[in-house]
Amino acid sequence: MRHVQYISVIVPTLDETENIDLLLSSVLSQSAADMILEILVADGGSTDGTLDRVRAWEAKGPVRLVCGGG
């Protein structure tokens, strides 16, 4: 029987357009065959393009945007 780990990573953001791509890429690169990984990006009201970048990641990986604040 194979043991599968379910891991959720919560990333709080606010105007992180310059950092979000590298961060999401780095976290996703840590995934393994025995792991189900999801990344929840909790945005606090970004106005710099962070939301657009996270939405692009939603289309290609286990990334979900949760908007709040602002």
PDB file of N, CA, C and O in Angstrom:
ATOM      1  N   MET A   1       0.840  -1.170   0.000  1.00  0.00           N
ATOM      2  CA  MET A   1       0.000   0.000   0.000  1.00  0.00           C
ATOM      3  C   MET A   1       0.894   1.245   0.000  1.00  0.00           C
ATOM      4  O   MET A   1       1.827   1.328   0.776  1.00  0.00           O
ATOM      5  N   ARG A   2       0.604   2.165  -0.886  1.00  0.00           N
ATOM      6  CA  ARG A   2       1.378   3.398  -0.985  1.00  0.00           C
ATOM      7  C   ARG A   2       0.752   4.499  -0.138  1.00  0.00           C
ATOM      8  O   ARG A   2      -0.453   4.729  -0.199  1.00  0.00           O
ATOM      9  N   HIS A   3       1.562   5.155   0.647  1.00  0.00           N
ATOM     10  CA  HIS A   3       1.108   6.258   1.481  1.00  0.00           C
ATOM     11  C   HIS A   3       1.222   7.564   0.684  1.00  0.00           C
ATOM     12  O   HIS A   3       2.274   7.880   0.151  1.00  0.00           O
ATOM     13  N   VAL A   4       0.139   8.298   0.609  1.00  0.00           N
ATOM     14  CA  VAL A   4       0.127   9.574  -0.107  1.00  0.00           C
ATOM     15  C   VAL A   4      -0.016  10.694   0.903  1.00  0.00           C
ATOM     16  O   VAL A   4      -0.857  10.641   1.796  1.00  0.00           O
ATOM     17  N   GLN A   5       0.807  11.721   0.759  1.00  0.00           N
ATOM     18  CA  GLN A   5       0.749  12.888   1.619  1.00  0.00           C
ATOM     19  C   GLN A   5      -0.034  13.993   0.920  1.00  0.00           C
ATOM     20  O   GLN A   5       0.192  14.267  -0.250  1.00  0.00           O
ATOM     21  N   TYR A   6      -0.933  14.615   1.645  1.00  0.00           N
ATOM     22  CA  TYR A   6      -1.667  15.765   1.145  1.00  0.00           C
ATOM     23  C   TYR A   6      -1.096  17.001   1.822  1.00  0.00           C
ATOM     24  O   TYR A   6      -1.099  17.085   3.050  1.00  0.00           O
ATOM     25  N   ILE A   7      -0.584  17.915   1.028  1.00  0.00           N
ATOM     26  CA  ILE A   7       0.072  19.097   1.587  1.00  0.00           C
ATOM     27  C   ILE A   7      -0.533  20.350   0.973  1.00  0.00           C
ATOM     28  O   ILE A   7      -0.622  20.476  -0.251  1.00  0.00           O
ATOM     29  N   SER A   8      -0.940  21.269   1.844  1.00  0.00           N
ATOM     30  CA  SER A   8      -1.418  22.583   1.415  1.00  0.00           C
ATOM     31  C   SER A   8      -0.433  23.630   1.910  1.00  0.00           C
ATOM     32  O   SER A   8      -0.057  23.637   3.081  1.00  0.00           O
ATOM     33  N   VAL A   9      -0.030  24.491   1.001  1.00  0.00           N
ATOM     34  CA  VAL A   9       0.873  25.589   1.344  1.00  0.00           C
ATOM     35  C   VAL A   9       0.084  26.875   1.175  1.00  0.00           C
ATOM     36  O   VAL A   9      -0.488  27.127   0.105  1.00  0.00           O
ATOM     37  N   ILE A  10       0.031  27.681   2.228  1.00  0.00           N
ATOM     38  CA  ILE A  10      -0.686  28.946   2.169  1.00  0.00           C
ATOM     39  C   ILE A  10       0.345  30.066   2.053  1.00  0.00           C
ATOM     40  O   ILE A  10       1.256  30.175   2.873  1.00  0.00           O
ATOM     41  N   VAL A  11       0.183  30.875   0.999  1.00  0.00           N
ATOM     42  CA  VAL A  11       1.122  31.952   0.722  1.00  0.00           C
ATOM     43  C   VAL A  11       0.376  33.293   0.805  1.00  0.00           C
ATOM     44  O   VAL A  11      -0.441  33.594  -0.074  1.00  0.00           O
ATOM     45  N   PRO A  12       0.614  34.080   1.848  1.00  0.00           N
ATOM     46  CA  PRO A  12      -0.003  35.404   1.906  1.00  0.00           C
ATOM     47  C   PRO A  12       0.745  36.363   0.973  1.00  0.00           C
ATOM     48  O   PRO A  12       1.975  36.333   0.907  1.00  0.00           O
ATOM     49  N   THR A  13       0.004  37.162   0.217  1.00  0.00           N
ATOM     50  CA  THR A  13       0.643  38.100  -0.705  1.00  0.00           C
ATOM     51  C   THR A  13       0.009  39.478  -0.612  1.00  0.00           C
ATOM     52  O   THR A  13      -1.163  39.629  -0.272  1.00  0.00           O
ATOM     53  N   LEU A  14       0.808  40.469  -0.954  1.00  0.00           N
ATOM     54  CA  LEU A  14       0.358  41.840  -1.154  1.00  0.00           C
ATOM     55  C   LEU A  14       1.399  42.507  -2.036  1.00  0.00           C
ATOM     56  O   LEU A  14       2.534  42.732  -1.602  1.00  0.00           O
ATOM     57  N   ASP A  15       1.025  42.752  -3.272  1.00  0.00           N
ATOM     58  CA  ASP A  15       1.917  43.392  -4.243  1.00  0.00           C
ATOM     59  C   ASP A  15       3.243  42.650  -4.378  1.00  0.00           C
ATOM     60  O   ASP A  15       4.314  43.204  -4.138  1.00  0.00           O
ATOM     61  N   GLU A  16       3.163  41.395  -4.789  1.00  0.00           N
ATOM     62  CA  GLU A  16       4.339  40.535  -4.927  1.00  0.00           C
ATOM     63  C   GLU A  16       4.617  40.150  -6.376  1.00  0.00           C
ATOM     64  O   GLU A  16       5.179  39.085  -6.641  1.00  0.00           O
ATOM     65  N   THR A  17       4.248  40.996  -7.322  1.00  0.00           N
ATOM     66  CA  THR A  17       4.402  40.647  -8.730  1.00  0.00           C
ATOM     67  C   THR A  17       5.840  40.292  -9.096  1.00  0.00           C
ATOM     68  O   THR A  17       6.079  39.450  -9.953  1.00  0.00           O
ATOM     69  N   GLU A  18       6.812  40.886  -8.448  1.00  0.00           N
ATOM     70  CA  GLU A  18       8.219  40.610  -8.762  1.00  0.00           C
ATOM     71  C   GLU A  18       8.709  39.295  -8.171  1.00  0.00           C
ATOM     72  O   GLU A  18       9.751  38.790  -8.589  1.00  0.00           O
ATOM     73  N   ASN A  19       7.979  38.737  -7.218  1.00  0.00           N
ATOM     74  CA  ASN A  19       8.440  37.545  -6.508  1.00  0.00           C
ATOM     75  C   ASN A  19       7.586  36.305  -6.715  1.00  0.00           C
ATOM     76  O   ASN A  19       8.055  35.189  -6.483  1.00  0.00           O
ATOM     77  N   ILE A  20       6.331  36.459  -7.116  1.00  0.00           N
ATOM     78  CA  ILE A  20       5.386  35.350  -7.071  1.00  0.00           C
ATOM     79  C   ILE A  20       5.744  34.210  -8.025  1.00  0.00           C
ATOM     80  O   ILE A  20       5.577  33.041  -7.679  1.00  0.00           O
ATOM     81  N   ASP A  21       6.238  34.515  -9.212  1.00  0.00           N
ATOM     82  CA  ASP A  21       6.578  33.447 -10.157  1.00  0.00           C
ATOM     83  C   ASP A  21       7.691  32.550  -9.613  1.00  0.00           C
ATOM     84  O   ASP A  21       7.576  31.322  -9.660  1.00  0.00           O
ATOM     85  N   LEU A  22       8.739  33.142  -9.088  1.00  0.00           N
ATOM     86  CA  LEU A  22       9.840  32.367  -8.523  1.00  0.00           C
ATOM     87  C   LEU A  22       9.370  31.555  -7.315  1.00  0.00           C
ATOM     88  O   LEU A  22       9.721  30.383  -7.164  1.00  0.00           O
ATOM     89  N   LEU A  23       8.559  32.158  -6.472  1.00  0.00           N
ATOM     90  CA  LEU A  23       8.075  31.460  -5.286  1.00  0.00           C
ATOM     91  C   LEU A  23       7.224  30.253  -5.672  1.00  0.00           C
ATOM     92  O   LEU A  23       7.459  29.135  -5.179  1.00  0.00           O
ATOM     93  N   LEU A  24       6.245  30.438  -6.560  1.00  0.00           N
ATOM     94  CA  LEU A  24       5.378  29.323  -6.943  1.00  0.00           C
ATOM     95  C   LEU A  24       6.168  28.227  -7.655  1.00  0.00           C
ATOM     96  O   LEU A  24       5.957  27.036  -7.398  1.00  0.00           O
ATOM     97  N   SER A  25       7.076  28.612  -8.512  1.00  0.00           N
ATOM     98  CA  SER A  25       7.923  27.645  -9.201  1.00  0.00           C
ATOM     99  C   SER A  25       8.748  26.837  -8.200  1.00  0.00           C
ATOM    100  O   SER A  25       8.861  25.612  -8.304  1.00  0.00           O
ATOM    101  N   SER A  26       9.304  27.511  -7.227  1.00  0.00           N
ATOM    102  CA  SER A  26      10.131  26.836  -6.214  1.00  0.00           C
ATOM    103  C   SER A  26       9.321  25.865  -5.370  1.00  0.00           C
ATOM    104  O   SER A  26       9.756  24.744  -5.104  1.00  0.00           O
ATOM    105  N   VAL A  27       8.137  26.276  -4.942  1.00  0.00           N
ATOM    106  CA  VAL A  27       7.301  25.398  -4.123  1.00  0.00           C
ATOM    107  C   VAL A  27       6.860  24.185  -4.935  1.00  0.00           C
ATOM    108  O   VAL A  27       6.936  23.046  -4.471  1.00  0.00           O
ATOM    109  N   LEU A  28       6.412  24.406  -6.163  1.00  0.00           N
ATOM    110  CA  LEU A  28       5.950  23.292  -6.994  1.00  0.00           C
ATOM    111  C   LEU A  28       7.075  22.318  -7.335  1.00  0.00           C
ATOM    112  O   LEU A  28       6.827  21.129  -7.520  1.00  0.00           O
ATOM    113  N   SER A  29       8.297  22.793  -7.384  1.00  0.00           N
ATOM    114  CA  SER A  29       9.417  21.901  -7.687  1.00  0.00           C
ATOM    115  C   SER A  29       9.704  20.930  -6.544  1.00  0.00           C
ATOM    116  O   SER A  29      10.417  19.949  -6.733  1.00  0.00           O
ATOM    117  N   GLN A  30       9.130  21.166  -5.384  1.00  0.00           N
ATOM    118  CA  GLN A  30       9.325  20.293  -4.221  1.00  0.00           C
ATOM    119  C   GLN A  30       8.364  19.114  -4.210  1.00  0.00           C
ATOM    120  O   GLN A  30       8.453  18.244  -3.353  1.00  0.00           O
ATOM    121  N   SER A  31       7.436  19.085  -5.153  1.00  0.00           N
ATOM    122  CA  SER A  31       6.440  18.022  -5.217  1.00  0.00           C
ATOM    123  C   SER A  31       7.114  16.678  -5.524  1.00  0.00           C
ATOM    124  O   SER A  31       8.159  16.621  -6.146  1.00  0.00           O
ATOM    125  N   ALA A  32       6.476  15.613  -5.079  1.00  0.00           N
ATOM    126  CA  ALA A  32       6.994  14.261  -5.313  1.00  0.00           C
ATOM    127  C   ALA A  32       5.846  13.338  -5.708  1.00  0.00           C
ATOM    128  O   ALA A  32       4.674  13.700  -5.589  1.00  0.00           O
ATOM    129  N   ALA A  33       6.186  12.143  -6.151  1.00  0.00           N
ATOM    130  CA  ALA A  33       5.190  11.187  -6.622  1.00  0.00           C
ATOM    131  C   ALA A  33       4.211  10.776  -5.526  1.00  0.00           C
ATOM    132  O   ALA A  33       3.058  10.448  -5.805  1.00  0.00           O
ATOM    133  N   ASP A  34       4.657  10.773  -4.269  1.00  0.00           N
ATOM    134  CA  ASP A  34       3.795  10.355  -3.166  1.00  0.00           C
ATOM    135  C   ASP A  34       3.125  11.543  -2.477  1.00  0.00           C
ATOM    136  O   ASP A  34       2.710  11.457  -1.337  1.00  0.00           O
ATOM    137  N   MET A  35       3.009  12.664  -3.186  1.00  0.00           N
ATOM    138  CA  MET A  35       2.518  13.895  -2.590  1.00  0.00           C
ATOM    139  C   MET A  35       1.447  14.527  -3.478  1.00  0.00           C
ATOM    140  O   MET A  35       1.601  14.611  -4.691  1.00  0.00           O
ATOM    141  N   ILE A  36       0.365  14.944  -2.852  1.00  0.00           N
ATOM    142  CA  ILE A  36      -0.627  15.769  -3.534  1.00  0.00           C
ATOM    143  C   ILE A  36      -0.493  17.153  -2.917  1.00  0.00           C
ATOM    144  O   ILE A  36      -0.769  17.353  -1.734  1.00  0.00           O
ATOM    145  N   LEU A  37      -0.032  18.087  -3.730  1.00  0.00           N
ATOM    146  CA  LEU A  37       0.316  19.419  -3.274  1.00  0.00           C
ATOM    147  C   LEU A  37      -0.666  20.435  -3.833  1.00  0.00           C
ATOM    148  O   LEU A  37      -1.042  20.365  -5.003  1.00  0.00           O
ATOM    149  N   GLU A  38      -1.088  21.372  -2.984  1.00  0.00           N
ATOM    150  CA  GLU A  38      -1.861  22.516  -3.440  1.00  0.00           C
ATOM    151  C   GLU A  38      -1.279  23.764  -2.811  1.00  0.00           C
ATOM    152  O   GLU A  38      -0.778  23.732  -1.684  1.00  0.00           O
ATOM    153  N   ILE A  39      -1.332  24.838  -3.575  1.00  0.00           N
ATOM    154  CA  ILE A  39      -0.854  26.118  -3.075  1.00  0.00           C
ATOM    155  C   ILE A  39      -2.028  27.081  -3.075  1.00  0.00           C
ATOM    156  O   ILE A  39      -2.669  27.301  -4.110  1.00  0.00           O
ATOM    157  N   LEU A  40      -2.324  27.627  -1.918  1.00  0.00           N
ATOM    158  CA  LEU A  40      -3.370  28.622  -1.773  1.00  0.00           C
ATOM    159  C   LEU A  40      -2.701  29.985  -1.622  1.00  0.00           C
ATOM    160  O   LEU A  40      -1.968  30.205  -0.664  1.00  0.00           O
ATOM    161  N   VAL A  41      -2.944  30.864  -2.573  1.00  0.00           N
ATOM    162  CA  VAL A  41      -2.383  32.208  -2.515  1.00  0.00           C
ATOM    163  C   VAL A  41      -3.457  33.115  -1.938  1.00  0.00           C
ATOM    164  O   VAL A  41      -4.499  33.347  -2.566  1.00  0.00           O
ATOM    165  N   ALA A  42      -3.225  33.606  -0.728  1.00  0.00           N
ATOM    166  CA  ALA A  42      -4.173  34.461  -0.029  1.00  0.00           C
ATOM    167  C   ALA A  42      -3.737  35.907  -0.228  1.00  0.00           C
ATOM    168  O   ALA A  42      -2.805  36.383   0.418  1.00  0.00           O
ATOM    169  N   ASP A  43      -4.406  36.587  -1.147  1.00  0.00           N
ATOM    170  CA  ASP A  43      -3.997  37.947  -1.479  1.00  0.00           C
ATOM    171  C   ASP A  43      -4.757  38.965  -0.641  1.00  0.00           C
ATOM    172  O   ASP A  43      -5.962  38.866  -0.459  1.00  0.00           O
ATOM    173  N   GLY A  44      -4.023  39.949  -0.181  1.00  0.00           N
ATOM    174  CA  GLY A  44      -4.587  40.974   0.688  1.00  0.00           C
ATOM    175  C   GLY A  44      -4.939  42.271  -0.007  1.00  0.00           C
ATOM    176  O   GLY A  44      -5.010  43.310   0.636  1.00  0.00           O
ATOM    177  N   GLY A  45      -5.145  42.232  -1.326  1.00  0.00           N
ATOM    178  CA  GLY A  45      -5.552  43.442  -2.038  1.00  0.00           C
ATOM    179  C   GLY A  45      -4.489  43.994  -2.961  1.00  0.00           C
ATOM    180  O   GLY A  45      -4.370  45.215  -3.119  1.00  0.00           O
ATOM    181  N   SER A  46      -3.727  43.150  -3.577  1.00  0.00           N
ATOM    182  CA  SER A  46      -2.657  43.588  -4.487  1.00  0.00           C
ATOM    183  C   SER A  46      -3.208  44.444  -5.624  1.00  0.00           C
ATOM    184  O   SER A  46      -4.293  44.186  -6.143  1.00  0.00           O
ATOM    185  N   THR A  47      -2.408  45.427  -6.027  1.00  0.00           N
ATOM    186  CA  THR A  47      -2.784  46.326  -7.123  1.00  0.00           C
ATOM    187  C   THR A  47      -1.710  46.376  -8.198  1.00  0.00           C
ATOM    188  O   THR A  47      -1.760  47.231  -9.080  1.00  0.00           O
ATOM    189  N   ASP A  48      -0.750  45.472  -8.152  1.00  0.00           N
ATOM    190  CA  ASP A  48       0.430  45.556  -9.018  1.00  0.00           C
ATOM    191  C   ASP A  48       0.538  44.469 -10.083  1.00  0.00           C
ATOM    192  O   ASP A  48       1.561  44.329 -10.718  1.00  0.00           O
ATOM    193  N   GLY A  49      -0.479  43.649 -10.274  1.00  0.00           N
ATOM    194  CA  GLY A  49      -0.388  42.575 -11.242  1.00  0.00           C
ATOM    195  C   GLY A  49      -0.197  41.199 -10.626  1.00  0.00           C
ATOM    196  O   GLY A  49      -0.155  40.203 -11.347  1.00  0.00           O
ATOM    197  N   THR A  50      -0.071  41.128  -9.323  1.00  0.00           N
ATOM    198  CA  THR A  50       0.085  39.841  -8.647  1.00  0.00           C
ATOM    199  C   THR A  50      -1.083  38.918  -8.970  1.00  0.00           C
ATOM    200  O   THR A  50      -0.890  37.736  -9.250  1.00  0.00           O
ATOM    201  N   LEU A  51      -2.294  39.450  -8.946  1.00  0.00           N
ATOM    202  CA  LEU A  51      -3.481  38.627  -9.187  1.00  0.00           C
ATOM    203  C   LEU A  51      -3.459  38.002 -10.576  1.00  0.00           C
ATOM    204  O   LEU A  51      -3.797  36.829 -10.743  1.00  0.00           O
ATOM    205  N   ASP A  52      -3.059  38.770 -11.580  1.00  0.00           N
ATOM    206  CA  ASP A  52      -2.986  38.241 -12.945  1.00  0.00           C
ATOM    207  C   ASP A  52      -1.976  37.112 -13.048  1.00  0.00           C
ATOM    208  O   ASP A  52      -2.209  36.104 -13.710  1.00  0.00           O
ATOM    209  N   ARG A  53      -0.852  37.267 -12.388  1.00  0.00           N
ATOM    210  CA  ARG A  53       0.177  36.221 -12.425  1.00  0.00           C
ATOM    211  C   ARG A  53      -0.292  34.951 -11.728  1.00  0.00           C
ATOM    212  O   ARG A  53      -0.061  33.844 -12.206  1.00  0.00           O
ATOM    213  N   VAL A  54      -0.965  35.105 -10.589  1.00  0.00           N
ATOM    214  CA  VAL A  54      -1.472  33.931  -9.873  1.00  0.00           C
ATOM    215  C   VAL A  54      -2.560  33.248 -10.700  1.00  0.00           C
ATOM    216  O   VAL A  54      -2.599  32.023 -10.783  1.00  0.00           O
ATOM    217  N   ARG A  55      -3.423  34.006 -11.334  1.00  0.00           N
ATOM    218  CA  ARG A  55      -4.466  33.412 -12.187  1.00  0.00           C
ATOM    219  C   ARG A  55      -3.846  32.608 -13.332  1.00  0.00           C
ATOM    220  O   ARG A  55      -4.373  31.561 -13.715  1.00  0.00           O
ATOM    221  N   ALA A  56      -2.746  33.079 -13.872  1.00  0.00           N
ATOM    222  CA  ALA A  56      -2.049  32.323 -14.918  1.00  0.00           C
ATOM    223  C   ALA A  56      -1.545  30.998 -14.365  1.00  0.00           C
ATOM    224  O   ALA A  56      -1.595  29.964 -15.037  1.00  0.00           O
ATOM    225  N   TRP A  57      -1.059  30.991 -13.132  1.00  0.00           N
ATOM    226  CA  TRP A  57      -0.594  29.750 -12.495  1.00  0.00           C
ATOM    227  C   TRP A  57      -1.759  28.810 -12.223  1.00  0.00           C
ATOM    228  O   TRP A  57      -1.596  27.592 -12.289  1.00  0.00           O
ATOM    229  N   GLU A  58      -2.928  29.356 -11.898  1.00  0.00           N
ATOM    230  CA  GLU A  58      -4.108  28.510 -11.651  1.00  0.00           C
ATOM    231  C   GLU A  58      -4.419  27.641 -12.876  1.00  0.00           C
ATOM    232  O   GLU A  58      -4.859  26.504 -12.733  1.00  0.00           O
ATOM    233  N   ALA A  59      -4.186  28.182 -14.051  1.00  0.00           N
ATOM    234  CA  ALA A  59      -4.504  27.473 -15.286  1.00  0.00           C
ATOM    235  C   ALA A  59      -3.541  26.322 -15.567  1.00  0.00           C
ATOM    236  O   ALA A  59      -3.868  25.428 -16.342  1.00  0.00           O
ATOM    237  N   LYS A  60      -2.385  26.327 -14.928  1.00  0.00           N
ATOM    238  CA  LYS A  60      -1.393  25.308 -15.262  1.00  0.00           C
ATOM    239  C   LYS A  60      -0.913  24.450 -14.098  1.00  0.00           C
ATOM    240  O   LYS A  60      -0.037  23.609 -14.285  1.00  0.00           O
ATOM    241  N   GLY A  61      -1.468  24.652 -12.922  1.00  0.00           N
ATOM    242  CA  GLY A  61      -1.006  23.854 -11.788  1.00  0.00           C
ATOM    243  C   GLY A  61      -1.953  23.909 -10.614  1.00  0.00           C
ATOM    244  O   GLY A  61      -2.986  24.566 -10.672  1.00  0.00           O
ATOM    245  N   PRO A  62      -1.591  23.243  -9.524  1.00  0.00           N
ATOM    246  CA  PRO A  62      -2.460  23.171  -8.341  1.00  0.00           C
ATOM    247  C   PRO A  62      -2.354  24.441  -7.484  1.00  0.00           C
ATOM    248  O   PRO A  62      -1.962  24.403  -6.319  1.00  0.00           O
ATOM    249  N   VAL A  63      -2.691  25.552  -8.095  1.00  0.00           N
ATOM    250  CA  VAL A  63      -2.622  26.861  -7.428  1.00  0.00           C
ATOM    251  C   VAL A  63      -4.019  27.443  -7.400  1.00  0.00           C
ATOM    252  O   VAL A  63      -4.728  27.408  -8.420  1.00  0.00           O
ATOM    253  N   ARG A  64      -4.419  27.966  -6.248  1.00  0.00           N
ATOM    254  CA  ARG A  64      -5.734  28.614  -6.121  1.00  0.00           C
ATOM    255  C   ARG A  64      -5.562  29.979  -5.498  1.00  0.00           C
ATOM    256  O   ARG A  64      -4.828  30.145  -4.520  1.00  0.00           O
ATOM    257  N   LEU A  65      -6.250  30.943  -6.055  1.00  0.00           N
ATOM    258  CA  LEU A  65      -6.223  32.304  -5.546  1.00  0.00           C
ATOM    259  C   LEU A  65      -7.399  32.527  -4.622  1.00  0.00           C
ATOM    260  O   LEU A  65      -8.550  32.205  -4.959  1.00  0.00           O
ATOM    261  N   VAL A  66      -7.123  33.073  -3.447  1.00  0.00           N
ATOM    262  CA  VAL A  66      -8.147  33.452  -2.481  1.00  0.00           C
ATOM    263  C   VAL A  66      -7.959  34.941  -2.229  1.00  0.00           C
ATOM    264  O   VAL A  66      -6.917  35.348  -1.703  1.00  0.00           O
ATOM    265  N   CYS A  67      -8.945  35.742  -2.636  1.00  0.00           N
ATOM    266  CA  CYS A  67      -8.824  37.197  -2.492  1.00  0.00           C
ATOM    267  C   CYS A  67      -9.497  37.657  -1.214  1.00  0.00           C
ATOM    268  O   CYS A  67     -10.548  37.162  -0.831  1.00  0.00           O
ATOM    269  N   GLY A  68      -8.879  38.617  -0.582  1.00  0.00           N
ATOM    270  CA  GLY A  68      -9.434  39.231   0.621  1.00  0.00           C
ATOM    271  C   GLY A  68      -8.881  40.632   0.736  1.00  0.00           C
ATOM    272  O   GLY A  68      -8.120  41.091  -0.117  1.00  0.00           O
ATOM    273  N   GLY A  69      -9.263  41.306   1.745  1.00  0.00           N
ATOM    274  CA  GLY A  69      -8.742  42.655   1.977  1.00  0.00           C
ATOM    275  C   GLY A  69      -9.190  43.649   0.915  1.00  0.00           C
ATOM    276  O   GLY A  69      -9.921  43.331   0.004  1.00  0.00           O
ATOM    277  N   GLY A  70      -8.683  44.851   1.064  1.00  0.00           N
ATOM    278  CA  GLY A  70      -8.871  45.913   0.103  1.00  0.00           C
ATOM    279  C   GLY A  70     -10.245  46.172  -0.273  1.00  0.00           C
ATOM    280  O   GLY A  70     -10.728  46.667  -1.158  1.00  0.00           O
TER     281      GLY A  70
END
